Short mmCIF file of C-alpha atoms in Angstrom, two decimals:
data_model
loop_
_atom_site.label_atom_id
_atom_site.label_comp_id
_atom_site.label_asym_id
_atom_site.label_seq_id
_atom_site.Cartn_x
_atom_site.Cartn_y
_atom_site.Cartn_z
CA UNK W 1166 93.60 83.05 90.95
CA UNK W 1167 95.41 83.38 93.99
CA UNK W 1168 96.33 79.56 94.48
CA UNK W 1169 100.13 81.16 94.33
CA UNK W 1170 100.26 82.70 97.47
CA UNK W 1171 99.54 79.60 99.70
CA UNK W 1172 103.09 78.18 97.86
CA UNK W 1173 104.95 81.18 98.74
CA UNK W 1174 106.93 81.51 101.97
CA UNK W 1175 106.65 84.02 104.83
CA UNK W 1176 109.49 86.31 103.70
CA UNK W 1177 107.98 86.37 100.29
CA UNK W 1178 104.61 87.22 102.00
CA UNK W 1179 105.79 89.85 103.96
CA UNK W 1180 107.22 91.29 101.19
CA UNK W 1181 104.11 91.41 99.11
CA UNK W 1182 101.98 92.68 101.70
CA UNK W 1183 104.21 95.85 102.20
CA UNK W 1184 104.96 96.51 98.34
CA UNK W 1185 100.89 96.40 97.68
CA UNK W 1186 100.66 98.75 100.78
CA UNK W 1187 103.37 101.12 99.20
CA UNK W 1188 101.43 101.04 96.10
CA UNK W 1189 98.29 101.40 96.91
CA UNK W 1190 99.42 104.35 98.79
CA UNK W 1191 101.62 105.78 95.94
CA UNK W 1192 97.95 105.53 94.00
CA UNK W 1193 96.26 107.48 96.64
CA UNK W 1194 98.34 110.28 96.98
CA UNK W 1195 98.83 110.64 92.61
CA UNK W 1196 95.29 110.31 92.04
CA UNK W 1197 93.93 113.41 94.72
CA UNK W 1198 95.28 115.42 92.54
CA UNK W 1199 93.32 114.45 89.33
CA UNK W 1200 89.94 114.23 91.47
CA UNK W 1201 90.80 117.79 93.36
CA UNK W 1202 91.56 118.92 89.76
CA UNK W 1203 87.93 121.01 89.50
CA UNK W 1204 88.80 122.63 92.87
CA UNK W 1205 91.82 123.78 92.29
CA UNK W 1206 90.77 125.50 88.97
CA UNK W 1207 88.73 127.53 91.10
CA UNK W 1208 90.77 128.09 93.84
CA UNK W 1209 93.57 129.53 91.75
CA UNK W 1210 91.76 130.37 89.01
CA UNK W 1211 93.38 128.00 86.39
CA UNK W 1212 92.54 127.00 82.82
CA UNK W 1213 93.08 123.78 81.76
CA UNK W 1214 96.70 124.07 80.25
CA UNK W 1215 97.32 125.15 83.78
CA UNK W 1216 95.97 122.52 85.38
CA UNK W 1217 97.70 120.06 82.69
CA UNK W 1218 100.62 121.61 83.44
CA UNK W 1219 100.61 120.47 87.31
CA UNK W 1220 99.69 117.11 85.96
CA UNK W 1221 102.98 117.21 83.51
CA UNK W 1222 105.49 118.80 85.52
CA UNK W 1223 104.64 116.26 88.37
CA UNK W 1224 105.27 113.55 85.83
CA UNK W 1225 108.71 114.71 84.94
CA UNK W 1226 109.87 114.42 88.26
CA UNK W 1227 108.32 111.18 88.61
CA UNK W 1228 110.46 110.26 85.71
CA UNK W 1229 113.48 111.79 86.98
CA UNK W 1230 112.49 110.72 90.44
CA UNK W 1231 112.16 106.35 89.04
CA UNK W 1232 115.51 106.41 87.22
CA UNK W 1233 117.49 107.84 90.69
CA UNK W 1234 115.10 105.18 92.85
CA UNK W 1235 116.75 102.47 90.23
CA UNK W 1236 120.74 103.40 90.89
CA UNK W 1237 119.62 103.99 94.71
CA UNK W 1238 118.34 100.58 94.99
CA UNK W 1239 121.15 99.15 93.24
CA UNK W 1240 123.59 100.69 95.37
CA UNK W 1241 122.26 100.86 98.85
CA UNK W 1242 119.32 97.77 98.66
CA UNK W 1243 115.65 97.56 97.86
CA UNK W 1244 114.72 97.65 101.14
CA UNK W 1245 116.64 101.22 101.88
CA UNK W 1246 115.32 102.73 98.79
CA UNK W 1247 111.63 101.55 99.42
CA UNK W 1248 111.39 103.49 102.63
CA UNK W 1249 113.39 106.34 101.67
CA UNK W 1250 110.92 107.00 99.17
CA UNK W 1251 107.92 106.07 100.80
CA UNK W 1252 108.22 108.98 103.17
CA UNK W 1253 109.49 111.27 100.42
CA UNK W 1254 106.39 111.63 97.99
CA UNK W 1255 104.27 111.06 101.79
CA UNK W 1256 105.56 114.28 103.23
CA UNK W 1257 105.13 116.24 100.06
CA UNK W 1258 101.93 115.45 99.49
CA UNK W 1259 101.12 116.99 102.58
CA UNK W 1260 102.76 119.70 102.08
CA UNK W 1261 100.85 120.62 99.04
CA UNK W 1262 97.98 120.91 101.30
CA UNK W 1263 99.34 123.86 102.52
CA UNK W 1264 99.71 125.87 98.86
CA UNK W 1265 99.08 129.56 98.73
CA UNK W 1266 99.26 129.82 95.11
CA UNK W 1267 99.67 128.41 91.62
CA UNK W 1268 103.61 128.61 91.81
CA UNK W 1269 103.80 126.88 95.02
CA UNK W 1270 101.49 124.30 94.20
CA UNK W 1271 103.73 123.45 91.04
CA UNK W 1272 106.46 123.02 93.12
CA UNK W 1273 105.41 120.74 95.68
CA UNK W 1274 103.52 118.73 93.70
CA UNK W 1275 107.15 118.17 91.39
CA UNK W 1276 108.85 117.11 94.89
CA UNK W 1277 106.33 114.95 95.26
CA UNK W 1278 106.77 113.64 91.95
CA UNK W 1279 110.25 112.47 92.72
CA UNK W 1280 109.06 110.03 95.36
CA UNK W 1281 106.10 108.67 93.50
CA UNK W 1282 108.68 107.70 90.60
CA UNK W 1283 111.69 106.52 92.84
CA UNK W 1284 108.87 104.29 94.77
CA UNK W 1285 107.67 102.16 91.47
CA UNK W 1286 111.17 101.55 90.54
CA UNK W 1287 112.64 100.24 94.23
CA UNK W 1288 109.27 98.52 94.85
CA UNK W 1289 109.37 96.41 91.76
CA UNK W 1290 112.34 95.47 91.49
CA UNK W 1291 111.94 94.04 95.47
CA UNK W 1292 109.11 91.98 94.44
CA UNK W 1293 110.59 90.56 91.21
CA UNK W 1294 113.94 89.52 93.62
CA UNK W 1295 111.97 88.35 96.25
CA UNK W 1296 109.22 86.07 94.32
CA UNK W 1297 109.88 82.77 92.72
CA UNK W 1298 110.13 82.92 89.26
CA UNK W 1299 107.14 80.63 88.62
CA UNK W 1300 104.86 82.97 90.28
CA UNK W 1301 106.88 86.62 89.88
CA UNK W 1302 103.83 87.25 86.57
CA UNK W 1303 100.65 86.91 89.41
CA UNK W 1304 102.36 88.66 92.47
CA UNK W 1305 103.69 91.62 90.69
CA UNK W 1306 100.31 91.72 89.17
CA UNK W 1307 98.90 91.43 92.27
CA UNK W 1308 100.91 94.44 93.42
CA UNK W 1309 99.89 96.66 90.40
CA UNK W 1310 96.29 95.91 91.48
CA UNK W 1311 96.79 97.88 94.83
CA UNK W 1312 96.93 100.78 92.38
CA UNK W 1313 93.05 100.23 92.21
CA UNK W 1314 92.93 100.28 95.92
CA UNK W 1315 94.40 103.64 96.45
CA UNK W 1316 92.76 105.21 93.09
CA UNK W 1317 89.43 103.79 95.21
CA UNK W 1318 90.69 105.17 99.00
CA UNK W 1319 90.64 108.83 96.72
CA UNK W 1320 87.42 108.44 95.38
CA UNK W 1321 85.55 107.51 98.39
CA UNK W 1322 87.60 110.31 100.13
CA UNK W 1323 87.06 112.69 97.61
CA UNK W 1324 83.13 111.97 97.22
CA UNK W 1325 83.17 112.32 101.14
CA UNK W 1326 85.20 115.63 101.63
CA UNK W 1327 83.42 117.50 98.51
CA UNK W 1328 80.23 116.33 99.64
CA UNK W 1329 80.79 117.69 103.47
CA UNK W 1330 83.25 120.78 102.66
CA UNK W 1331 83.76 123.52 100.77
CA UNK W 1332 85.88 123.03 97.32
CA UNK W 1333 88.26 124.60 98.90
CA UNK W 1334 88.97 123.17 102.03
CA UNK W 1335 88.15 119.71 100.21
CA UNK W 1336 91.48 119.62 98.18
CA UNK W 1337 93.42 120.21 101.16
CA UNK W 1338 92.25 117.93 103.71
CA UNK W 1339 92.76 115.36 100.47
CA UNK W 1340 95.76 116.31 100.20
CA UNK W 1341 96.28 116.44 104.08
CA UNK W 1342 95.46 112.22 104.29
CA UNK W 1343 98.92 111.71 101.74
CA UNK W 1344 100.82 111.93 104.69
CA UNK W 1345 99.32 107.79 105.85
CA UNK W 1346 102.35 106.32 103.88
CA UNK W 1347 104.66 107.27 106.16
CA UNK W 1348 103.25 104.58 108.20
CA UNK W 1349 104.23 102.04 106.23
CA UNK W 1350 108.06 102.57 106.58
CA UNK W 1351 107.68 101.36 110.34
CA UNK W 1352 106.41 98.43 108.72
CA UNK W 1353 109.12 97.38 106.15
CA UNK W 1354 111.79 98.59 108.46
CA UNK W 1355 110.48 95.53 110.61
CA UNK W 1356 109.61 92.97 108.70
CA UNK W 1357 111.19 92.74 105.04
CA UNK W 1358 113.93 91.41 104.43
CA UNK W 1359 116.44 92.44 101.85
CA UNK W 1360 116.36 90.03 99.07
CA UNK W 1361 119.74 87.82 98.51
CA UNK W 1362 121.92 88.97 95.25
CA UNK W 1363 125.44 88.07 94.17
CA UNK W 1364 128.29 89.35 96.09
CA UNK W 1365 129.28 90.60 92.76
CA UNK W 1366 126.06 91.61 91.01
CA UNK W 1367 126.57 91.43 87.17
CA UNK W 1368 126.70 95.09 86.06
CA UNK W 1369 127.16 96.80 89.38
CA UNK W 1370 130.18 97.92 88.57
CA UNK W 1371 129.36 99.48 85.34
CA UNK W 1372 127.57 102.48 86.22
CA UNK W 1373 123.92 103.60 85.56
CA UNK W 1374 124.95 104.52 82.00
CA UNK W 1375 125.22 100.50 81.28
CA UNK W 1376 122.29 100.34 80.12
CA UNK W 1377 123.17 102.31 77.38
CA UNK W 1378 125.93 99.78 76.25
CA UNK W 1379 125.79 97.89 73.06
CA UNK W 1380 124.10 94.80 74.65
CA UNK W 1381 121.55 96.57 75.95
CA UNK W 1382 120.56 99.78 74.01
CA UNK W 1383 117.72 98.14 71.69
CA UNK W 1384 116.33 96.40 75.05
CA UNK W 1385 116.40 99.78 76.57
CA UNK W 1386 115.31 101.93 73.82
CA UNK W 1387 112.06 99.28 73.16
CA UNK W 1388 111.02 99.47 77.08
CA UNK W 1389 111.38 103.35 76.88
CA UNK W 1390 109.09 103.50 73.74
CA UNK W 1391 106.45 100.96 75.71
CA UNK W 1392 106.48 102.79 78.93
CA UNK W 1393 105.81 105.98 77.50
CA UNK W 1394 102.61 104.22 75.47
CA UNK W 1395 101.56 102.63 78.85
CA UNK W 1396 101.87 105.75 80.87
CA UNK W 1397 100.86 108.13 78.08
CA UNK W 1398 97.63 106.32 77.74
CA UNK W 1399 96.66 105.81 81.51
CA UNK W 1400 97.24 109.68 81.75
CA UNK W 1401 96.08 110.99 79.06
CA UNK W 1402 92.63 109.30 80.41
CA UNK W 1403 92.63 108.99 83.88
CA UNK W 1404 94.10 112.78 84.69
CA UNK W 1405 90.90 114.29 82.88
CA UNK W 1406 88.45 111.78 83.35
CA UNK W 1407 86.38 113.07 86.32
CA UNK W 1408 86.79 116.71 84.37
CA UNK W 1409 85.14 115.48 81.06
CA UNK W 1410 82.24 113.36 83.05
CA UNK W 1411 81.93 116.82 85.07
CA UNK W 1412 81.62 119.46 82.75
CA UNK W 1413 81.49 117.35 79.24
CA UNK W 1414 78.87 114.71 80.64
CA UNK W 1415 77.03 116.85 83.64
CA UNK W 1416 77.77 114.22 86.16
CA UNK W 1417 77.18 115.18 90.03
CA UNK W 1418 79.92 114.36 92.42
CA UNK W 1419 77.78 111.31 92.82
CA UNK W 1420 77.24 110.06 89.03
CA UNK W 1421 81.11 110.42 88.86
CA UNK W 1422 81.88 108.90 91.53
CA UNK W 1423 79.35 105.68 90.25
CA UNK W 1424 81.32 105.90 87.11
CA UNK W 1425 84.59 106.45 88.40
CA UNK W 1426 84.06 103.06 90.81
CA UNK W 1427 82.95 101.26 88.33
CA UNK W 1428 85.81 101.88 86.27
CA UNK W 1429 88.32 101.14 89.45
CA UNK W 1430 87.08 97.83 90.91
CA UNK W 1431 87.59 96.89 87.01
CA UNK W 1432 90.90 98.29 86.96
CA UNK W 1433 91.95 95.92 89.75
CA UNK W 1434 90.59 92.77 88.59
CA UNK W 1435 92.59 93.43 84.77
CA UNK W 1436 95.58 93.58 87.21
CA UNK W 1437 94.96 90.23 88.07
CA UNK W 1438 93.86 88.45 85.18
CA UNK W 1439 97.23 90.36 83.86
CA UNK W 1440 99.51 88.90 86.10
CA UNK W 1441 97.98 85.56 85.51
CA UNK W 1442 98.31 85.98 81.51
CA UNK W 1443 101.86 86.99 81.77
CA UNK W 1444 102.60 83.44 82.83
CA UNK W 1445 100.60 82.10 80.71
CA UNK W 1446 100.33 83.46 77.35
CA UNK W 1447 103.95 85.75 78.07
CA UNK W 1448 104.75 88.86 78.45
CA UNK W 1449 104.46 89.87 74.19
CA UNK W 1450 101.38 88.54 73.69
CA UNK W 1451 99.74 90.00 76.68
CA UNK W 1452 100.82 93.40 76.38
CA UNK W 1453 99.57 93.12 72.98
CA UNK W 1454 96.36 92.07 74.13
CA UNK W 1455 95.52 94.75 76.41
CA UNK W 1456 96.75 97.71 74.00
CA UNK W 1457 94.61 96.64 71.39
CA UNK W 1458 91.81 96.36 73.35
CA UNK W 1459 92.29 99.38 74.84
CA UNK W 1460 92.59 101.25 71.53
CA UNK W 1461 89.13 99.94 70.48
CA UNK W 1462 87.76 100.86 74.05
CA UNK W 1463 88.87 104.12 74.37
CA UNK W 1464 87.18 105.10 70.32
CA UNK W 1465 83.85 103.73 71.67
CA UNK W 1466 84.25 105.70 75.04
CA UNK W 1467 85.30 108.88 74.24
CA UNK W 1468 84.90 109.53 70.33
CA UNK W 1469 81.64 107.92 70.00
CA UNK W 1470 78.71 109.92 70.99
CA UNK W 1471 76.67 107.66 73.65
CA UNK W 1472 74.38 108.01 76.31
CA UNK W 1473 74.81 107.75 80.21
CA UNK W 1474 74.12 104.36 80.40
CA UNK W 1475 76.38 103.19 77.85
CA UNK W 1476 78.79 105.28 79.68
CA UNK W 1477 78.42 103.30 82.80
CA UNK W 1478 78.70 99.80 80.74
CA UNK W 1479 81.46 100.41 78.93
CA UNK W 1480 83.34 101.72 81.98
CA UNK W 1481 83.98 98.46 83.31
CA UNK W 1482 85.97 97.03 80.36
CA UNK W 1483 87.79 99.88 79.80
CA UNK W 1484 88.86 99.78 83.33
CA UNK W 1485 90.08 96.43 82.86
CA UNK W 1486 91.74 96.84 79.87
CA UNK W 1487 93.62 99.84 80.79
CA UNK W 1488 94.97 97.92 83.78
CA UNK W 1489 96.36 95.45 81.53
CA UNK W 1490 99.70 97.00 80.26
CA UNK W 1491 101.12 98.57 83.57
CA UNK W 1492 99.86 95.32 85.21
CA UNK W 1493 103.18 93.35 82.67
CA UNK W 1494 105.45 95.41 82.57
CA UNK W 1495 107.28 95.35 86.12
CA UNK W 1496 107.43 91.19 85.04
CA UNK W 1497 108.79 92.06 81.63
CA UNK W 1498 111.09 94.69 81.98
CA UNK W 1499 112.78 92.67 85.58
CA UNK W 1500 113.63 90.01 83.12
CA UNK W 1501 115.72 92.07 80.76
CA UNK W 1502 118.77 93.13 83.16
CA UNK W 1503 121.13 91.41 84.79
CA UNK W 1504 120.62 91.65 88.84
CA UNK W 1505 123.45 94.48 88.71
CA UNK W 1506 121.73 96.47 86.26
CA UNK W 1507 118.08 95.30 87.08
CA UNK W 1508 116.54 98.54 89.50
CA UNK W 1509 118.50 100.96 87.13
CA UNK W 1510 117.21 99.21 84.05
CA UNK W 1511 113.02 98.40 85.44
CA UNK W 1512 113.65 102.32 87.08
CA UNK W 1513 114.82 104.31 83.51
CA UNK W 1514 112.62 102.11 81.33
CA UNK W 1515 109.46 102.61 82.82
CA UNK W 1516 110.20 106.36 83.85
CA UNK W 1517 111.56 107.05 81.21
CA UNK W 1518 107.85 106.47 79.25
CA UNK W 1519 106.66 108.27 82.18
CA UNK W 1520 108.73 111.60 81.24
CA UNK W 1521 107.54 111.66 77.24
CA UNK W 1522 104.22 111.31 78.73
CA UNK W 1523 103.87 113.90 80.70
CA UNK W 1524 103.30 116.31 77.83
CA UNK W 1525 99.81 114.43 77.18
CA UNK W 1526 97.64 115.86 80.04
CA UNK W 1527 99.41 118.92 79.21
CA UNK W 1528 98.40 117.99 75.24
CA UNK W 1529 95.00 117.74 76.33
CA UNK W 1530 94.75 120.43 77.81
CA UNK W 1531 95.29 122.59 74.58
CA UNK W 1532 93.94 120.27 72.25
CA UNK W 1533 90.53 120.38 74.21
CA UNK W 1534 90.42 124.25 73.80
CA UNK W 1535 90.28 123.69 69.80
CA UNK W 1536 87.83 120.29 69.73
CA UNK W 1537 86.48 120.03 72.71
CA UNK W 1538 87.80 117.47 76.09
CA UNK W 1539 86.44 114.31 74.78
CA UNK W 1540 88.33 113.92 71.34
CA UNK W 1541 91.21 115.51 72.98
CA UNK W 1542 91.43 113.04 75.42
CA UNK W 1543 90.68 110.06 73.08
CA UNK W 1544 93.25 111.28 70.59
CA UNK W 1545 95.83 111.56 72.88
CA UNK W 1546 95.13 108.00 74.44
CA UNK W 1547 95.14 106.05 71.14
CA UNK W 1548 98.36 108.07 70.10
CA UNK W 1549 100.29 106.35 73.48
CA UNK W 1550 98.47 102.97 73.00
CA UNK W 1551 99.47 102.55 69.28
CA UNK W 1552 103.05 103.18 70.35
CA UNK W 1553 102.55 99.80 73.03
CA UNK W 1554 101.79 97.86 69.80
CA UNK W 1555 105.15 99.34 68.07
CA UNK W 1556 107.39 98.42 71.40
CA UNK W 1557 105.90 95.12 71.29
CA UNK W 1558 107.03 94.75 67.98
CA UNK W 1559 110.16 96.34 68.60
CA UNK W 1560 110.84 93.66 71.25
CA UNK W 1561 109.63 89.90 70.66
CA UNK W 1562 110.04 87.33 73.63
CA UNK W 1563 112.78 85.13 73.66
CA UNK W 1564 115.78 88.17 71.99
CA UNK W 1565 119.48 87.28 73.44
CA UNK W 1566 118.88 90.26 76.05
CA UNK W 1567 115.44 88.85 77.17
CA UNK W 1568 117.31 85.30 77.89
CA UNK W 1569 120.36 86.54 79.90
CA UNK W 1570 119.30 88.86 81.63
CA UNK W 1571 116.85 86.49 83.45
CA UNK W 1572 116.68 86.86 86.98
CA UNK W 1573 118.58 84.39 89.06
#
């Protein structure tokens, strides 16, 4: 699985190691919040639309945040953009340690949004310059797995801090530790390199709105429409997952956090096997794969009434399968612009989803006040992974856009 990486050069290396690290911390500092989630409703005494509301508002600036980390990587380098926005969504998430109140909490955690969405689009778009096209399916894979290496750092951080602290002082030495990213930029400033591009990239000249244009407005429009499935889906689940085992399923800190590992060590290995598929089978077929696995997963998960230990054996394939989409889609969507065009393209596309999205934890959130957290959640999930299957659809391998805009 990772016979790539011995045919890869140092630079290429180098730049792998420090896009995982950026991710994996990106994944630590996002997914505090959803494990902290039970604290803060008691801290600030929230309901649940409250609470969903955090989760949303701190997705729209994720979205607005990926589409400006695009342009800024087309304009000033990957390189530039990657550490700018490493210590962006670092700092804030420090910051929101430090909340008083419901209002300031909201606001923080929407600066911090900006960073976390501005990180995805200039790391990406690094890696799929910097790999060889042979191998660009596995690495960025590989990269999307580190996801399941931060979402693990917060468990074993959360189970730790909740089982030594108060609730209260829990969340904020959690959200204390989101300041370790900034590390990283010492890092990259050192030792990745900024990858070569045309002196005249194809499209740089055109503007952010380019993508827009008449050539590329059904390849943007179907990437929208899948990134919103991908990240409606993960979020819908994910953001209330340790709520609904808590107060839906009576799980201890401990039983969640069994179930919640489970569910993560699978998550990274469907990053893998993604990026390896992608290569293989393409990037159509794959996606298609995953969302209609997920689709079945997520109805036997959440909709059908089972017992604790078929919760804990069906965790592991739904983490894999969930990890499938996300896993593609940096591979797919690099391939759709030209090199001028490519971070604003990869950045819109995927944030874009990301921004429709963000009213799902917030739609779970009401919906589970009329029928209940489980249904809620499972509605909401096979809503975003049924609109996967209609992107795919929308966008078969091989269209004029998918050829020429192939990276060079």
């Amino acid at each position: 699985m990772f016979s790539w990486y011995r045919v890869i050069g140092p630079a290429e290396r180098r730049t792998f190691w420090s896009c995982l690290g950026g991710w994996s911390l990106d994944a630590l500092d996002v997914q505090l919040f959803s494990l902290a989630i039970p604290a803060l409703i008691a801290t600030f005494g929230l309901s649940r639309t409250d609470a969903g509301l955090i989760g949303a508002v701190t997705l729209v600036s994720a979205a607005v945040g990926g589409w400006i980390g695009g342009v800024l990587a087309d304009r000033a380098g990957r390189v530039q953009a990657l550490q700018v926005t490493i210590l962006w969504f670092a700092i804030f998430t420090f910051l929101a340690a430090f909340a008083q109140s419901f209002s300031q909490l909201l606001v923080l955690k929407a600066l911090q949004g900006l960073g976390f969405g501005a990180e995805w689009a200039a790391g990406a778009v690094l890696m799929a310059e910097a790999i060889r096209p042979e191998h660009r399916g596995k690495a960025l894979g590989a990269v999307q797995g580190g996801w399941a290496l931060g979402w693990g750092t917060a468990l074993l951080l959360s189970t730790a801090a909740f089982s030594a602290l108060s609730p209260d002082a829990a969340w904020r030495v959690l959200f204390a530790c989101g300041l370790a990213p900034a590390l990283l930029v010492l890092v990259i400033r050192r030792n990745v390199p900024e990858p070569n591009r045309p002196r005249e990239a194809p499209g740089a000249a055109a503007g952010p709105l380019a993508i827009f244009s008449p050539a590329m407005r059904r390849v943007t429009l179907a990437g929208t429409l899948m990134g919103l499935g991908a990240h409606g889906g993960f979020h819908a689940l994910f953001t209330w997952l340790p709520t609904y085992l808590n107060t839906e399923r009576g799980a201890s800190v401990l039983e969640s956090g069994l179930y919640l590992g489970i569910i993560i060590a699978a998550f990274g290995l469907g990053c893998l096997v993604a990026g390896e598929l992608v290569d293989r089978l393409g990037r159509r077929r794959t996606v298609a794969l995953y969302a209609a696995a997920c689709m079945a997963l997520v109805m036997l998960y959440l909709l059908v009434p089972v017992n604790g230990t078929a919760l804990l054996l069906l965790g592991a394939p739904l983490g894999f399968c969930t990890a499938g989409i996300p896993a593609s889609l940096a591979a797919l969507f690099s391939e759709l612009y030209p090199s001028g065009l490519r971070g604003t393209g990869m950045g819109f596309c995927y944030n874009a989803g990301r921004l429709a999205s963000a009213l799902l934890p917030l739609t779970v959130g009401l919906l589970s006040e009329v029928c209940g957290l489980g249904p809620a959640i499972g509605l909401s999930a096979l809503t975003a992974y049924g609109l996967v299957l209609l992107a795919v659809a929308l966008l078969p391998d091989g269209t004029p856009p998918l050829r020429t805009g192939m990276i060079r």
